[in-house]
PDB file of C-alpha atoms and ligand atoms in Angstrom:
ATOM      1  CA  MET Y   1      68.248  98.866 143.281  1.00 98.00           C
ATOM      2  CA  THR Y   2      69.196  95.960 141.206  1.00 98.00           C
ATOM      3  CA  ILE Y   3      66.600  94.588 138.752  1.00 98.00           C
ATOM      4  CA  LEU Y   4      66.629  90.606 138.598  1.00 99.00           C
ATOM      5  CA  ASP Y   5      66.352  89.934 135.091  1.00 98.00           C
ATOM      6  CA  GLY Y   6      64.667  87.096 134.159  1.00 98.00           C
ATOM      7  CA  LYS Y   7      64.350  87.583 130.228  1.00 98.00           C
ATOM      8  CA  LYS Y   8      68.327  87.378 130.427  1.00 98.00           C
ATOM      9  CA  LEU Y   9      68.834  84.457 132.549  1.00 98.00           C
ATOM     10  CA  SER Y  10      65.863  82.511 130.846  1.00 98.00           C
ATOM     11  CA  HIS Y  11      67.907  83.100 127.474  1.00 98.00           C
ATOM     12  CA  LYS Y  12      71.201  81.520 129.129  1.00 98.00           C
ATOM     13  CA  ILE Y  13      69.290  78.494 130.560  1.00 98.00           C
ATOM     14  CA  ARG Y  14      67.328  78.214 127.180  1.00 98.00           C
ATOM     15  CA  GLU Y  15      70.492  78.176 125.195  1.00 98.00           C
ATOM     16  CA  ASN Y  16      71.738  75.588 127.488  1.00 98.00           C
ATOM     17  CA  VAL Y  17      68.395  73.676 127.023  1.00 98.00           C
ATOM     18  CA  LYS Y  18      69.109  73.842 123.364  1.00 98.00           C
ATOM     19  CA  LEU Y  19      73.046  72.118 123.815  1.00 98.00           C
ATOM     20  CA  GLU Y  20      71.650  69.188 126.001  1.00 98.00           C
ATOM     21  CA  VAL Y  21      68.684  68.476 123.421  1.00 98.00           C
ATOM     22  CA  GLN Y  22      71.235  68.457 120.803  1.00 98.00           C
ATOM     23  CA  LYS Y  23      73.687  65.827 122.906  1.00 98.00           C
ATOM     24  CA  LEU Y  24      70.489  63.667 123.413  1.00 98.00           C
ATOM     25  CA  GLN Y  25      69.718  63.583 119.865  1.00 97.00           C
ATOM     26  CA  LYS Y  26      73.280  62.416 119.082  1.00 97.00           C
ATOM     27  CA  ASN Y  27      71.855  59.478 120.910  1.00 95.00           C
ATOM     28  CA  ASN Y  28      68.682  59.365 119.025  1.00 96.00           C
ATOM     29  CA  ILE Y  29      66.553  60.882 121.473  1.00 97.00           C
ATOM     30  CA  THR Y  30      64.243  63.878 120.820  1.00 98.00           C
ATOM     31  CA  PRO Y  31      62.847  65.127 124.210  1.00 98.00           C
ATOM     32  CA  GLY Y  32      58.948  65.335 123.872  1.00 98.00           C
ATOM     33  CA  LEU Y  33      56.378  67.466 125.610  1.00 98.00           C
ATOM     34  CA  ALA Y  34      52.461  66.772 125.362  1.00 98.00           C
ATOM     35  CA  VAL Y  35      50.458  69.498 126.174  1.00 98.00           C
ATOM     36  CA  ILE Y  36      46.732  69.359 127.405  1.00 98.00           C
ATOM     37  CA  LEU Y  37      44.671  72.058 126.657  1.00 98.00           C
ATOM     38  CA  VAL Y  38      41.066  72.035 127.816  1.00 98.00           C
ATOM     39  CA  GLY Y  39      38.487  74.848 126.846  1.00 98.00           C
ATOM     40  CA  SER Y  40      39.114  78.293 125.232  1.00 94.00           C
ATOM     41  CA  ASP Y  41      40.291  80.487 128.164  1.00 95.00           C
ATOM     42  CA  PRO Y  42      42.205  82.841 126.138  1.00 94.00           C
ATOM     43  CA  ALA Y  43      44.853  83.269 128.754  1.00 94.00           C
ATOM     44  CA  SER Y  44      45.321  79.432 129.111  1.00 97.00           C
ATOM     45  CA  ALA Y  45      45.877  79.251 125.464  1.00 97.00           C
ATOM     46  CA  ALA Y  46      48.271  81.797 125.043  1.00 96.00           C
ATOM     47  CA  TYR Y  47      50.639  80.191 127.800  1.00 97.00           C
ATOM     48  CA  VAL Y  48      50.219  76.869 125.771  1.00 98.00           C
ATOM     49  CA  ASN Y  49      51.267  78.661 122.678  1.00 98.00           C
ATOM     50  CA  MET Y  50      54.393  80.343 124.532  1.00 97.00           C
ATOM     51  CA  LYS Y  51      55.462  76.782 126.059  1.00 98.00           C
ATOM     52  CA  SER Y  52      55.047  75.115 122.672  1.00 97.00           C
ATOM     53  CA  LYS Y  53      56.923  77.678 120.916  1.00 98.00           C
ATOM     54  CA  ALA Y  54      59.586  77.724 123.159  1.00 98.00           C
ATOM     55  CA  CYS Y  55      60.089  73.772 122.873  1.00 98.00           C
ATOM     56  CA  LYS Y  56      60.377  74.079 119.319  1.00 98.00           C
ATOM     57  CA  GLU Y  57      62.894  76.691 119.714  1.00 98.00           C
ATOM     58  CA  ALA Y  58      64.648  74.622 121.955  1.00 98.00           C
ATOM     59  CA  GLY Y  59      64.765  71.533 119.593  1.00 98.00           C
ATOM     60  CA  ILE Y  60      61.948  69.726 121.682  1.00 98.00           C
ATOM     61  CA  TYR Y  61      58.997  68.024 120.273  1.00 98.00           C
ATOM     62  CA  SER Y  62      55.793  69.088 121.352  1.00 98.00           C
ATOM     63  CA  MET Y  63      52.456  68.095 120.845  1.00 98.00           C
ATOM     64  CA  VAL Y  64      48.976  70.274 121.793  1.00 98.00           C
ATOM     65  CA  HIS Y  65      45.893  68.100 122.433  1.00 98.00           C
ATOM     66  CA  GLU Y  66      43.314  70.863 122.328  1.00 98.00           C
ATOM     67  CA  MET Y  67      39.732  69.674 123.772  1.00 98.00           C
ATOM     68  CA  PRO Y  68      36.509  71.493 124.065  1.00 98.00           C
ATOM     69  CA  GLU Y  69      35.300  72.859 127.449  1.00 98.00           C
ATOM     70  CA  SER Y  70      32.488  69.760 127.494  1.00 98.00           C
ATOM     71  CA  ILE Y  71      35.016  67.173 127.371  1.00 98.00           C
ATOM     72  CA  SER Y  72      34.408  64.045 129.884  1.00 98.00           C
ATOM     73  CA  GLN Y  73      36.854  63.315 132.524  1.00 98.00           C
ATOM     74  CA  GLU Y  74      37.149  59.942 131.222  1.00 98.00           C
ATOM     75  CA  ASN Y  75      38.485  61.352 127.664  1.00 98.00           C
ATOM     76  CA  ILE Y  76      41.026  63.326 129.322  1.00 98.00           C
ATOM     77  CA  LEU Y  77      42.375  60.316 131.227  1.00 98.00           C
ATOM     78  CA  GLU Y  78      42.361  58.384 127.784  1.00 98.00           C
ATOM     79  CA  ILE Y  79      44.850  60.583 126.408  1.00 98.00           C
ATOM     80  CA  ILE Y  80      46.733  60.776 129.616  1.00 98.00           C
ATOM     81  CA  GLU Y  81      47.250  57.056 129.592  1.00 98.00           C
ATOM     82  CA  MET Y  82      47.971  57.126 125.873  1.00 98.00           C
ATOM     83  CA  MET Y  83      50.936  59.829 126.618  1.00 98.00           C
ATOM     84  CA  ASN Y  84      51.948  57.772 129.288  1.00 98.00           C
ATOM     85  CA  ASN Y  85      52.365  54.762 127.063  1.00 98.00           C
ATOM     86  CA  ASN Y  86      54.126  57.110 124.153  1.00 98.00           C
ATOM     87  CA  SER Y  87      57.821  56.543 124.248  1.00 97.00           C
ATOM     88  CA  ASN Y  88      58.309  59.855 122.459  1.00 97.00           C
ATOM     89  CA  ILE Y  89      56.995  61.714 125.072  1.00 98.00           C
ATOM     90  CA  ASP Y  90      59.176  62.689 128.195  1.00 98.00           C
ATOM     91  CA  GLY Y  91      56.920  65.446 129.551  1.00 98.00           C
ATOM     92  CA  ILE Y  92      52.760  65.574 130.271  1.00 98.00           C
ATOM     93  CA  LEU Y  93      51.191  69.063 130.821  1.00 98.00           C
ATOM     94  CA  VAL Y  94      47.906  69.588 131.589  1.00 98.00           C
ATOM     95  CA  GLN Y  95      47.546  73.386 131.494  1.00 98.00           C
ATOM     96  CA  LEU Y  96      45.218  74.338 134.647  1.00 97.00           C
ATOM     97  CA  PRO Y  97      42.693  75.476 135.584  1.00 96.00           C
ATOM     98  CA  LEU Y  98      40.547  72.651 134.379  1.00 98.00           C
ATOM     99  CA  PRO Y  99      36.565  73.003 133.936  1.00 97.00           C
ATOM    100  CA  LYS Y 100      34.589  72.500 137.117  1.00 97.00           C
ATOM    101  CA  HIS Y 101      33.079  69.304 136.082  1.00 98.00           C
ATOM    102  CA  VAL Y 102      36.696  67.819 136.017  1.00 98.00           C
ATOM    103  CA  ASP Y 103      38.627  66.519 139.191  1.00 98.00           C
ATOM    104  CA  THR Y 104      41.846  68.163 138.774  1.00 98.00           C
ATOM    105  CA  THR Y 105      43.344  66.017 141.519  1.00 98.00           C
ATOM    106  CA  ALA Y 106      42.101  62.583 139.387  1.00 98.00           C
ATOM    107  CA  ILE Y 107      43.992  64.247 136.444  1.00 98.00           C
ATOM    108  CA  LEU Y 108      46.927  65.140 138.131  1.00 98.00           C
ATOM    109  CA  GLU Y 109      47.335  61.743 139.575  1.00 98.00           C
ATOM    110  CA  ALA Y 110      46.958  59.672 136.273  1.00 99.00           C
ATOM    111  CA  ILE Y 111      50.109  61.414 134.783  1.00 98.00           C
ATOM    112  CA  ASN Y 112      52.935  59.131 134.963  1.00 98.00           C
ATOM    113  CA  PRO Y 113      55.249  60.843 137.919  1.00 98.00           C
ATOM    114  CA  ASN Y 114      58.156  60.481 135.638  1.00 98.00           C
ATOM    115  CA  LYS Y 115      56.697  62.483 133.386  1.00 98.00           C
ATOM    116  CA  ASP Y 116      55.197  65.033 135.515  1.00 98.00           C
ATOM    117  CA  VAL Y 117      57.217  67.860 134.307  1.00 98.00           C
ATOM    118  CA  ASP Y 118      55.023  70.300 136.144  1.00 98.00           C
ATOM    119  CA  GLY Y 119      55.703  68.813 139.503  1.00 98.00           C
ATOM    120  CA  PHE Y 120      51.915  68.916 140.514  1.00 98.00           C
ATOM    121  CA  HIS Y 121      51.722  65.343 141.068  1.00 98.00           C
ATOM    122  CA  PRO Y 122      51.307  64.354 144.825  1.00 98.00           C
ATOM    123  CA  TYR Y 123      54.286  62.143 144.320  1.00 98.00           C
ATOM    124  CA  ASN Y 124      56.605  64.977 143.352  1.00 98.00           C
ATOM    125  CA  VAL Y 125      54.999  67.069 145.858  1.00 98.00           C
ATOM    126  CA  GLY Y 126      56.015  64.841 148.485  1.00 98.00           C
ATOM    127  CA  ARG Y 127      59.357  64.072 147.551  1.00 98.00           C
ATOM    128  CA  VAL Y 128      60.144  67.875 147.127  1.00 98.00           C
ATOM    129  CA  VAL Y 129      58.541  68.360 150.502  1.00 98.00           C
ATOM    130  CA  ALA Y 130      60.702  65.642 151.954  1.00 98.00           C
ATOM    131  CA  GLY Y 131      63.877  67.195 150.010  1.00 97.00           C
ATOM    132  CA  LEU Y 132      64.284  64.416 148.040  1.00 98.00           C
ATOM    133  CA  ASP Y 133      64.697  64.632 143.684  1.00 97.00           C
ATOM    134  CA  GLY Y 134      61.349  65.272 142.136  1.00 98.00           C
ATOM    135  CA  PHE Y 135      60.268  67.362 139.503  1.00 98.00           C
ATOM    136  CA  ILE Y 136      59.831  71.157 140.975  1.00 98.00           C
ATOM    137  CA  PRO Y 137      57.013  73.252 139.666  1.00 98.00           C
ATOM    138  CA  ALA Y 138      58.735  75.516 136.920  1.00 98.00           C
ATOM    139  CA  THR Y 139      57.633  78.948 138.722  1.00 98.00           C
ATOM    140  CA  PRO Y 140      59.316  78.580 142.287  1.00 98.00           C
ATOM    141  CA  TYR Y 141      61.985  76.466 140.589  1.00 98.00           C
ATOM    142  CA  GLY Y 142      62.393  79.867 138.342  1.00 98.00           C
ATOM    143  CA  VAL Y 143      62.417  82.111 141.463  1.00 99.00           C
ATOM    144  CA  MET Y 144      65.221  80.442 143.037  1.00 99.00           C
ATOM    145  CA  LYS Y 145      67.618  80.042 139.899  1.00 98.00           C
ATOM    146  CA  LEU Y 146      66.841  83.809 139.707  1.00 98.00           C
ATOM    147  CA  LEU Y 147      68.004  84.181 143.326  1.00 99.00           C
ATOM    148  CA  GLU Y 148      70.818  82.166 142.833  1.00 98.00           C
ATOM    149  CA  GLU Y 149      72.002  84.004 139.669  1.00 98.00           C
ATOM    150  CA  TYR Y 150      72.220  87.178 141.888  1.00 98.00           C
ATOM    151  CA  ASP Y 151      73.900  85.707 144.689  1.00 98.00           C
ATOM    152  CA  ILE Y 152      71.415  86.048 146.738  1.00 98.00           C
ATOM    153  CA  ASN Y 153      70.968  82.918 149.540  1.00 98.00           C
ATOM    154  CA  PRO Y 154      67.774  82.809 151.725  1.00 98.00           C
ATOM    155  CA  LYS Y 155      69.472  81.270 154.388  1.00 98.00           C
ATOM    156  CA  GLY Y 156      68.507  82.771 157.439  1.00 98.00           C
ATOM    157  CA  LYS Y 157      66.152  85.173 155.731  1.00 98.00           C
ATOM    158  CA  ASN Y 158      62.949  85.925 156.566  1.00 99.00           C
ATOM    159  CA  VAL Y 159      60.626  85.401 153.806  1.00 99.00           C
ATOM    160  CA  CYS Y 160      56.956  85.925 153.114  1.00 99.00           C
ATOM    161  CA  ILE Y 161      54.848  84.281 150.510  1.00 98.00           C
ATOM    162  CA  VAL Y 162      52.140  85.714 149.536  1.00 99.00           C
ATOM    163  CA  GLY Y 163      49.844  83.333 147.892  1.00 98.00           C
ATOM    164  CA  ALA Y 164      49.167  79.831 148.817  1.00 98.00           C
ATOM    165  CA  SER Y 165      48.321  78.095 145.573  1.00 98.00           C
ATOM    166  CA  ASN Y 166      49.287  74.823 144.905  1.00 97.00           C
ATOM    167  CA  ILE Y 167      50.991  75.848 141.636  1.00 96.00           C
ATOM    168  CA  VAL Y 168      53.001  78.738 143.301  1.00 98.00           C
ATOM    169  CA  GLY Y 169      53.057  79.569 146.813  1.00 98.00           C
ATOM    170  CA  LYS Y 170      53.086  76.553 148.628  1.00 98.00           C
ATOM    171  CA  PRO Y 171      55.972  74.868 146.329  1.00 98.00           C
ATOM    172  CA  MET Y 172      57.420  78.340 146.903  1.00 98.00           C
ATOM    173  CA  ALA Y 173      57.214  78.013 150.688  1.00 98.00           C
ATOM    174  CA  THR Y 174      59.127  74.463 150.412  1.00 98.00           C
ATOM    175  CA  LEU Y 175      61.996  75.587 148.217  1.00 98.00           C
ATOM    176  CA  MET Y 176      62.768  78.538 150.529  1.00 98.00           C
ATOM    177  CA  LEU Y 177      62.326  76.207 153.789  1.00 98.00           C
ATOM    178  CA  ASN Y 178      64.727  73.537 151.922  1.00 98.00           C
ATOM    179  CA  ALA Y 179      66.959  76.529 151.370  1.00 98.00           C
ATOM    180  CA  ASN Y 180      67.260  76.944 155.342  1.00 98.00           C
ATOM    181  CA  ALA Y 181      65.028  80.168 155.298  1.00 99.00           C
ATOM    182  CA  THR Y 182      62.277  80.884 158.093  1.00 99.00           C
ATOM    183  CA  VAL Y 183      59.109  80.982 156.063  1.00 98.00           C
ATOM    184  CA  GLU Y 184      55.595  82.454 156.478  1.00 98.00           C
ATOM    185  CA  ILE Y 185      52.766  81.850 154.288  1.00 98.00           C
ATOM    186  CA  CYS Y 186      49.923  84.701 154.158  1.00 98.00           C
ATOM    187  CA  HIS Y 187      46.604  83.999 152.051  1.00 98.00           C
ATOM    188  CA  ILE Y 188      43.196  85.558 151.568  1.00 97.00           C
ATOM    189  CA  PHE Y 189      42.357  85.035 155.283  1.00 98.00           C
ATOM    190  CA  THR Y 190      45.457  86.522 156.908  1.00 98.00           C
ATOM    191  CA  ASP Y 191      44.978  89.062 159.366  1.00 97.00           C
ATOM    192  CA  ASP Y 192      46.962  92.126 158.633  1.00 98.00           C
ATOM    193  CA  LEU Y 193      49.307  91.535 155.426  1.00 98.00           C
ATOM    194  CA  LYS Y 194      51.364  94.427 156.165  1.00 98.00           C
ATOM    195  CA  LYS Y 195      52.349  93.032 159.461  1.00 98.00           C
ATOM    196  CA  HIS Y 196      53.721  89.934 158.184  1.00 98.00           C
ATOM    197  CA  THR Y 197      55.188  91.898 155.148  1.00 98.00           C
ATOM    198  CA  LEU Y 198      56.880  94.583 156.947  1.00 98.00           C
ATOM    199  CA  ASN Y 199      59.065  91.378 158.788  1.00 98.00           C
ATOM    200  CA  ALA Y 200      60.139  89.940 155.435  1.00 99.00           C
ATOM    201  CA  ASP Y 201      63.538  90.204 154.303  1.00 99.00           C
ATOM    202  CA  ILE Y 202      62.284  88.816 150.609  1.00 99.00           C
ATOM    203  CA  ILE Y 203      58.717  88.948 149.397  1.00 99.00           C
ATOM    204  CA  CYS Y 204      57.399  86.642 147.115  1.00 99.00           C
ATOM    205  CA  VAL Y 205      54.010  87.645 145.955  1.00 98.00           C
ATOM    206  CA  GLY Y 206      51.728  86.014 143.437  1.00 98.00           C
ATOM    207  CA  VAL Y 207      47.987  86.342 143.557  1.00 98.00           C
ATOM    208  CA  GLY Y 208      46.799  88.534 140.778  1.00 97.00           C
ATOM    209  CA  ILE Y 209      45.874  91.676 142.464  1.00 98.00           C
ATOM    210  CA  VAL Y 210      47.271  94.896 141.276  1.00 98.00           C
ATOM    211  CA  ASN Y 211      49.336  97.100 143.457  1.00 98.00           C
ATOM    212  CA  LEU Y 212      48.719  94.584 146.591  1.00 98.00           C
ATOM    213  CA  ILE Y 213      52.311  95.189 147.678  1.00 98.00           C
ATOM    214  CA  LYS Y 214      52.816  98.906 148.765  1.00 98.00           C
ATOM    215  CA  ASP Y 215      55.894 100.911 149.583  1.00 98.00           C
ATOM    216  CA  ASP Y 216      54.469 101.264 153.215  1.00 98.00           C
ATOM    217  CA  MET Y 217      54.164  97.621 153.387  1.00 98.00           C
ATOM    218  CA  VAL Y 218      57.805  96.735 153.084  1.00 98.00           C
ATOM    219  CA  LYS Y 219      61.057  97.363 154.936  1.00 98.00           C
ATOM    220  CA  ASP Y 220      64.206  99.156 153.514  1.00 98.00           C
ATOM    221  CA  ASP Y 221      66.172  96.846 151.068  1.00 98.00           C
ATOM    222  CA  VAL Y 222      63.656  94.417 150.950  1.00 99.00           C
ATOM    223  CA  ILE Y 223      64.321  91.803 148.099  1.00 99.00           C
ATOM    224  CA  ILE Y 224      60.948  91.740 145.924  1.00 99.00           C
ATOM    225  CA  ILE Y 225      59.821  88.799 143.784  1.00 99.00           C
ATOM    226  CA  ASP Y 226      56.475  89.677 141.816  1.00 98.00           C
ATOM    227  CA  ILE Y 227      55.080  86.478 140.544  1.00 98.00           C
ATOM    228  CA  GLY Y 228      51.706  88.347 139.810  1.00 98.00           C
ATOM    229  CA  ILE Y 229      50.600  88.806 135.964  1.00 96.00           C
ATOM    230  CA  ASN Y 230      47.654  91.429 135.844  1.00 96.00           C
ATOM    231  CA  ARG Y 231      46.573  92.729 132.409  1.00 94.00           C
ATOM    232  CA  LEU Y 232      45.172  96.082 132.879  1.00 96.00           C
ATOM    233  CA  GLU Y 233      42.602  97.967 130.851  1.00 96.00           C
ATOM    234  CA  SER Y 234      45.182  99.448 128.647  1.00 97.00           C
ATOM    235  CA  GLY Y 235      46.460  95.903 127.637  1.00 94.00           C
ATOM    236  CA  LYS Y 236      49.637  96.494 129.535  1.00 96.00           C
ATOM    237  CA  LEU Y 237      50.936  93.743 131.812  1.00 96.00           C
ATOM    238  CA  THR Y 238      51.568  94.267 135.648  1.00 98.00           C
ATOM    239  CA  GLY Y 239      52.546  92.410 138.519  1.00 98.00           C
ATOM    240  CA  ASP Y 240      50.932  92.517 141.994  1.00 98.00           C
ATOM    241  CA  VAL Y 241      53.511  94.959 143.445  1.00 98.00           C
ATOM    242  CA  ASP Y 242      53.346  98.952 143.239  1.00 98.00           C
ATOM    243  CA  PHE Y 243      56.523  98.618 141.330  1.00 98.00           C
ATOM    244  CA  ASN Y 244      57.159 102.608 140.788  1.00 98.00           C
ATOM    245  CA  ALA Y 245      57.118 103.172 144.790  1.00 98.00           C
ATOM    246  CA  VAL Y 246      58.193  99.543 146.128  1.00 98.00           C
ATOM    247  CA  SER Y 247      61.374  99.981 143.562  1.00 98.00           C
ATOM    248  CA  GLN Y 248      62.640 103.327 145.700  1.00 98.00           C
ATOM    249  CA  LYS Y 249      62.779 100.932 148.900  1.00 98.00           C
ATOM    250  CA  CYS Y 250      63.926  97.884 147.866  1.00 98.00           C
ATOM    251  CA  SER Y 251      67.494  96.373 146.999  1.00 98.00           C
ATOM    252  CA  TYR Y 252      66.194  93.870 144.191  1.00 99.00           C
ATOM    253  CA  ILE Y 253      63.182  93.306 142.394  1.00 99.00           C
ATOM    254  CA  THR Y 254      61.673  91.384 139.468  1.00 98.00           C
ATOM    255  CA  PRO Y 255      60.085  93.265 136.829  1.00 98.00           C
ATOM    256  CA  VAL Y 256      56.741  92.514 135.221  1.00 98.00           C
ATOM    257  CA  PRO Y 257      56.943  91.371 132.484  1.00 98.00           C
ATOM    258  CA  GLY Y 258      60.943  90.183 132.318  1.00 98.00           C
ATOM    259  CA  GLY Y 259      61.264  88.953 135.877  1.00 98.00           C
ATOM    260  CA  VAL Y 260      59.616  85.507 137.067  1.00 98.00           C
ATOM    261  CA  GLY Y 261      57.339  84.794 133.592  1.00 98.00           C
ATOM    262  CA  PRO Y 262      60.141  83.907 131.231  1.00 98.00           C
ATOM    263  CA  MET Y 263      61.865  81.639 133.988  1.00 98.00           C
ATOM    264  CA  THR Y 264      58.625  79.464 134.091  1.00 98.00           C
ATOM    265  CA  ILE Y 265      58.794  78.555 130.533  1.00 98.00           C
ATOM    266  CA  ALA Y 266      62.803  78.135 131.038  1.00 98.00           C
ATOM    267  CA  MET Y 267      62.570  75.837 134.005  1.00 98.00           C
ATOM    268  CA  LEU Y 268      59.717  73.872 132.455  1.00 98.00           C
ATOM    269  CA  LEU Y 269      61.972  73.172 128.922  1.00 98.00           C
ATOM    270  CA  GLU Y 270      64.840  72.006 131.551  1.00 98.00           C
ATOM    271  CA  ASN Y 271      62.537  69.888 133.305  1.00 98.00           C
ATOM    272  CA  THR Y 272      61.456  67.920 130.065  1.00 98.00           C
ATOM    273  CA  VAL Y 273      65.158  67.621 129.286  1.00 98.00           C
ATOM    274  CA  THR Y 274      65.757  65.781 132.669  1.00 98.00           C
ATOM    275  CA  SER Y 275      63.038  63.657 131.887  1.00 98.00           C
ATOM    276  CA  ALA Y 276      64.142  62.845 128.438  1.00 98.00           C
ATOM    277  CA  LYS Y 277      67.717  62.002 129.852  1.00 98.00           C
ATOM    278  CA  ASN Y 278      66.179  59.686 132.476  1.00 96.00           C
ATOM    279  CA  ARG Y 279      64.174  58.021 129.569  1.00 93.00           C
ATOM    280  CA  PRO Y 280      64.021  54.188 130.621  1.00 86.00           C
ATOM    281  CA  ILE Y 281      65.954  52.116 128.137  1.00 74.00           C
ATOM    282  CA  VAL Y 282      63.690  49.892 126.152  1.00 64.00           C
ATOM    283  CA  LYS Y 283      65.503  46.484 125.287  1.00 59.00           C
ATOM    284  CA  GLY Y 284      64.880  44.734 122.756  1.00 58.00           C
TER     285      GLY Y 284
HETATM  286  N1  LIG Z   1      48.099  77.198 135.205  1.00 62.91           N
HETATM  287  C1  LIG Z   1      48.834  78.507 135.557  1.00 62.91           C
HETATM  288  N2  LIG Z   1      50.355  78.465 135.636  1.00 62.91           N
HETATM  289  C2  LIG Z   1      50.407  77.041 135.135  1.00 62.91           C
HETATM  290  C3  LIG Z   1      51.596  76.231 135.100  1.00 62.91           C
HETATM  291  O1  LIG Z   1      52.750  76.236 136.000  1.00 62.91           O
HETATM  292  N3  LIG Z   1      51.257  74.903 134.700  1.00 62.91           N
HETATM  293  C4  LIG Z   1      50.012  74.700 134.263  1.00 62.91           C
HETATM  294  N4  LIG Z   1      49.972  73.371 133.721  1.00 62.91           N
HETATM  295  N5  LIG Z   1      49.141  75.288 134.641  1.00 62.91           N
HETATM  296  C5  LIG Z   1      49.385  76.451 135.170  1.00 62.91           C
END
């Protein structure tokens, strides 16, 4: 069994991002990321904090717009419009989930697709589904990079994705399909999850249920990508896979923490630098 070490690969990618930022700075461009955080959910605040710290370390300018839970949709749209028009900002990220009174689609659609470094705007979603260039959501993008690093090619493999969210499961399925895998997507209404996971060469799971994937649900030498992040009462972080049991049977597995999580941050930085490289040249 081999551990897919996301921590190690993310460091390598972040070092490369740093070099790319230095090159851009020679042309007087400092990549900029605007993060919008609404409300006081501790997990969201922690993610935003990690993202802005990572930006700083890479030399990317970041600004965080913190807004109270009660903020109106119009006020959020105003900030997005300001960031769309700010030539120092290359990426705009609205931390999800948003409060119930806010229409998430309307917010995501207001972001200039050229600054949509999360890849959640329907324009980028569509481009990626069509196999065209577009911003790829950081988590599934990080998974594909991790597989590539370990020479794992999904072509012709049976891939079972567990979880069908817009942020993880659906884009993960798209990238696997684009990589010529045979893809199944399981979700909360799937009857007999085990029937599907047992058939899989690669399982990608991200639903937030501790120990959802047990050793009797996987075949020998399966490749396990655990995208779940759950905090146990002890404070310890764990994924959606029964790591101790499943790691006895699989060929590769991502640990939690230290697997997919650090890759997400690294790919967000990479998307921001890509956006900065494509900054429109302003004449005059
Ligand atoms: N909430 C959970 N994951 C993500 C993410 O990758 N991006 C944003 N914007 N919000 C999230």
